[in-house]
Structures are given as structure tokens and as C-alpha cells.
CSV table of C-alpha atoms in Angstrom, one decimal:
chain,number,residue,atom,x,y,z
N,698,UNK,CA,-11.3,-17.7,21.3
N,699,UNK,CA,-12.7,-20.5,19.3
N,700,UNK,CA,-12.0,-20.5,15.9
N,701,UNK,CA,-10.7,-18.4,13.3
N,702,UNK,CA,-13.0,-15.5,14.1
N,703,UNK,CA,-11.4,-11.9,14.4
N,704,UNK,CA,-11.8,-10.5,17.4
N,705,UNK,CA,-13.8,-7.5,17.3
N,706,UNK,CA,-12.3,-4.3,17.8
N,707,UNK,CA,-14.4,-3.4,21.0
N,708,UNK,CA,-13.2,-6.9,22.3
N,709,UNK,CA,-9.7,-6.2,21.6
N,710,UNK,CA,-10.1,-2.4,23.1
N,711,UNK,CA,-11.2,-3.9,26.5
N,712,UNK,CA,-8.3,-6.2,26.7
N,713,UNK,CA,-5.8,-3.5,25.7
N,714,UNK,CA,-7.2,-1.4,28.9
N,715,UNK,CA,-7.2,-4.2,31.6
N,716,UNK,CA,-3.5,-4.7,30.1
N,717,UNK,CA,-2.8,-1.0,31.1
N,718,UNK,CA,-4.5,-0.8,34.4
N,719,UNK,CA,-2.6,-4.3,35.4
N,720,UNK,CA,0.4,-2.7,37.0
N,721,UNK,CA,2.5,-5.9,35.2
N,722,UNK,CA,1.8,-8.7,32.7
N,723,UNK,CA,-1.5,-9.4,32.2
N,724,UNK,CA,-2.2,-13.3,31.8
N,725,UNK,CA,-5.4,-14.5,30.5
N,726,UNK,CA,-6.4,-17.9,31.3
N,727,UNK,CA,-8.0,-19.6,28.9
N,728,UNK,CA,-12.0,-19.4,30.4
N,729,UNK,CA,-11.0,-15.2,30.0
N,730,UNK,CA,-13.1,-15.2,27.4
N,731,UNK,CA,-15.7,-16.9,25.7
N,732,UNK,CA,-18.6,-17.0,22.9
N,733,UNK,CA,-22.0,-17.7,22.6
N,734,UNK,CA,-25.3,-16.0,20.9
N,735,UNK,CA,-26.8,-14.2,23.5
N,736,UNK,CA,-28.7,-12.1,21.8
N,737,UNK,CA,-30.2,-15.2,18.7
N,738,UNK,CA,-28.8,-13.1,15.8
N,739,UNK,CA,-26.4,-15.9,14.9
N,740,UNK,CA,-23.1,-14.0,15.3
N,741,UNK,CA,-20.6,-14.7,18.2
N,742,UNK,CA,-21.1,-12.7,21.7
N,743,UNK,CA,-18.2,-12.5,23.8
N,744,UNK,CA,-18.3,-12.7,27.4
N,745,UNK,CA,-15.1,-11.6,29.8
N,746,UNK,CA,-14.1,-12.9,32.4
N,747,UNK,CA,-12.0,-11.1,34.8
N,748,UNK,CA,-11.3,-13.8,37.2
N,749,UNK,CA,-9.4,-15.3,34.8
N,750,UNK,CA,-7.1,-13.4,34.2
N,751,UNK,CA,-4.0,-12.1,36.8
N,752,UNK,CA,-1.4,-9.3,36.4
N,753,UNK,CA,2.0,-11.1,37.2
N,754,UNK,CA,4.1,-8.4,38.5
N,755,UNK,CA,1.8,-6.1,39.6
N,756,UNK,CA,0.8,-5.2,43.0
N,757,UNK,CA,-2.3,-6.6,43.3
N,758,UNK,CA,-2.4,-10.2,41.5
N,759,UNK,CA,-6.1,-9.3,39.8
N,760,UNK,CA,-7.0,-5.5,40.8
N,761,UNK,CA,-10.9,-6.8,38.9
N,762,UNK,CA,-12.0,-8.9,41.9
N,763,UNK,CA,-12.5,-8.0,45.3
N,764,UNK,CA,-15.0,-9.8,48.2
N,765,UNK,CA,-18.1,-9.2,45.9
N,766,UNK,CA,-16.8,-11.0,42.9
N,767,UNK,CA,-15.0,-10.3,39.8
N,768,UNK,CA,-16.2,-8.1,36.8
N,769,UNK,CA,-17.8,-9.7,33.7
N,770,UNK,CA,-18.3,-7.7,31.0
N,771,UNK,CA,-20.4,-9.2,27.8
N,772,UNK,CA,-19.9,-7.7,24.2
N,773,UNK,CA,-23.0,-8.2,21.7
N,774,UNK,CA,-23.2,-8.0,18.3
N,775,UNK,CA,-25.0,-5.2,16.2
N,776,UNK,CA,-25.6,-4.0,12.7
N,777,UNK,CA,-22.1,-2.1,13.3
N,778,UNK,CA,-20.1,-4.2,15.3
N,779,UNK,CA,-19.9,-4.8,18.6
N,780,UNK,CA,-21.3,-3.0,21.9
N,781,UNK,CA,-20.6,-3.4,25.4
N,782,UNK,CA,-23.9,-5.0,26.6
N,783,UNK,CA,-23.4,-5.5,30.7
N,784,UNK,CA,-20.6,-4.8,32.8
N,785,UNK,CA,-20.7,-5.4,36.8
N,786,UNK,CA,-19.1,-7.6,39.6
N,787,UNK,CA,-20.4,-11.3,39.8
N,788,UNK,CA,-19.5,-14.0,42.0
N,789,UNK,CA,-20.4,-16.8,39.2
N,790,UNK,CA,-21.8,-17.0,36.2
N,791,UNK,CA,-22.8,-19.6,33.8
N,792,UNK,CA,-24.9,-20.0,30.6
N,793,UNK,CA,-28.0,-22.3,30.3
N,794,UNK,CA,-30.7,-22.2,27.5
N,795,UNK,CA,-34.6,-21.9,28.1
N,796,UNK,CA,-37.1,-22.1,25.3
N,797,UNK,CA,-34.4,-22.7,22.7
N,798,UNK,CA,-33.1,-18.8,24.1
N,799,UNK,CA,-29.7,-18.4,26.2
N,800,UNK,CA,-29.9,-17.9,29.7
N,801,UNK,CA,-27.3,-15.8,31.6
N,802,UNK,CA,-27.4,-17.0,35.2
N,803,UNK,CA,-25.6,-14.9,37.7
N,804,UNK,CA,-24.5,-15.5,41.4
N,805,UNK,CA,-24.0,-11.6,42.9
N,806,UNK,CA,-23.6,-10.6,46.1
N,807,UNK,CA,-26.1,-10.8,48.7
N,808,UNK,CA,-26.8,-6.9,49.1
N,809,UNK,CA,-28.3,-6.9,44.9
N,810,UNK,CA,-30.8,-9.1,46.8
N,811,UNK,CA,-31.2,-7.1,50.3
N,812,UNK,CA,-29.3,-9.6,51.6
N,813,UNK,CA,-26.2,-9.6,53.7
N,814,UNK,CA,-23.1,-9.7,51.8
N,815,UNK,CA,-22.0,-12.9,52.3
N,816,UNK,CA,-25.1,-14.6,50.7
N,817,UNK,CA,-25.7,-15.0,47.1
N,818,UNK,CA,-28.3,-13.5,45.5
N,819,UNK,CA,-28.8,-15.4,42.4
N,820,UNK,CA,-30.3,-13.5,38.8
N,821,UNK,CA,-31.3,-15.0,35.5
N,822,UNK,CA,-30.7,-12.7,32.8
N,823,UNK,CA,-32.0,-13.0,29.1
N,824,UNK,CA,-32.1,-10.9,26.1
N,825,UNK,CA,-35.1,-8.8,25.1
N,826,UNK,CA,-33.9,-7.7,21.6
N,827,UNK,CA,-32.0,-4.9,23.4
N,828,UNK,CA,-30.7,-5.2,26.5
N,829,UNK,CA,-30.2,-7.8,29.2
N,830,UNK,CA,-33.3,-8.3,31.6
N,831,UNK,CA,-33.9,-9.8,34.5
N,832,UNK,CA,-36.1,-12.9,34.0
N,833,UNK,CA,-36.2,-14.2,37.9
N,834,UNK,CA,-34.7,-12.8,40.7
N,835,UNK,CA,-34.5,-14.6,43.9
């Protein structure tokens, strides 16, 4: 986290519940989570990322990935706090900014796209003052 900025309860919540379904330590890497203003109301997103994180100890070194991708689950900000915004498996994921707006881009797996599996389907998400939408798909 950058800053002195609290960390929103909903923020904290999520990370108290991939620390209980670990099955041992869970170690977040430093790119586990990260800000930005996705939604242009000045006030710090958070976006988490699973695949970097692992349980040491556990069974299974990072039970939040599998061949698909790993989950990445985005917090916005609201009048009230904080709410849980999107929440699936990616394979990648970046930020970019079009028309002075951010950009979420995503790399999913090829069956989003009616692909096979292996391929990546790639999204662009953006923010429509409510929700995440698709912007280009291809």
C-alpha cells in the first residue's frame, strides 16, 4: 500500500479470508495489492492480486490460481466506503488510461472468448459510473 492511507475495512476483510482459506502463512508479495482511481472520484481503488501472494505451509502453494489464471478482485470507493466491484480469474492484467479515464485491460482465458483454453481472450474494461464494462472485446 502506498502511503499512509488506512486500509479500508472491506480491503482488510478480504485479506483476513484468503489468510483463513490458506491452509498455512499467507505471504503477500508486494504487487498483492495496489491503487489507482478507477472509478475518477479521486479516492484510492484497490485492486488484488492473488498471484502474488502464496500460503507457505499449506498444501497447495496458492489455492487462488489454477490453469485459467489467478483471481483479481478490485475494491471501489463509494459514499460509504468501499465495495467489491469485480471478482473473477485473469491470466494478466494491467492498467492503461484512455481519454484521461483508466483502463482495465485483462488477458482471460480463451473460452470467455469461444476460444480454446489455451488462448487468450483479451477484454478492456472501464468504469461507467457504476460498474465495470466491457469497452472492446476481442
Amino acid at each position: 500500500m502506498a502511503g499512509n492511507a488506512a486500509m479500508p475495512a472491506e480491503v482488510a476483510a478480504a485479506r483476513g479470508a484468503i489468510r483463513q482459506e490458506c491452509g498455512g502463512e499467507a505471504r503477500f508479495k508486494p504487487g498483492f495489492q495496489r491503487i489507482a482511481d478507477l472509478n475518477g472520484d479521486g479516492r484510492p481503488d484497490y485492486l488484488l492480486d492473488y498471484g502474488e501472494m502464496e500460503c507457505v505451509g499449506g498444501d497447495i502453494p496458492n489455492p487462488f490460481c489454477g490453469s485459467a489464471g489467478c483471481t483479481l478482485d478490485i475494491f471501489v470507493s463509494t459514499e460509504d466506503g468501499y465495495r467489491q466491484a469485480y471478482g473473477d480469474i485473469v491470466r494478466a492484467w494491467s492498467l492503461a488510461n484512455a481519454r484521461g479515464r483508466a483502463v482495465l485491460l485483462l488477458g482471460l482465458h480463451g473460452s470467455v472468448c469461444g476460444r480454446a483454453g489455451f488462448e487468450t481472450c483479451r477484454k478492456r474494461l472501464s468504469w461507467d459510473g457504476d460498474r465495470f464494462v466491457a469497452s472492446r472485446a476481442r
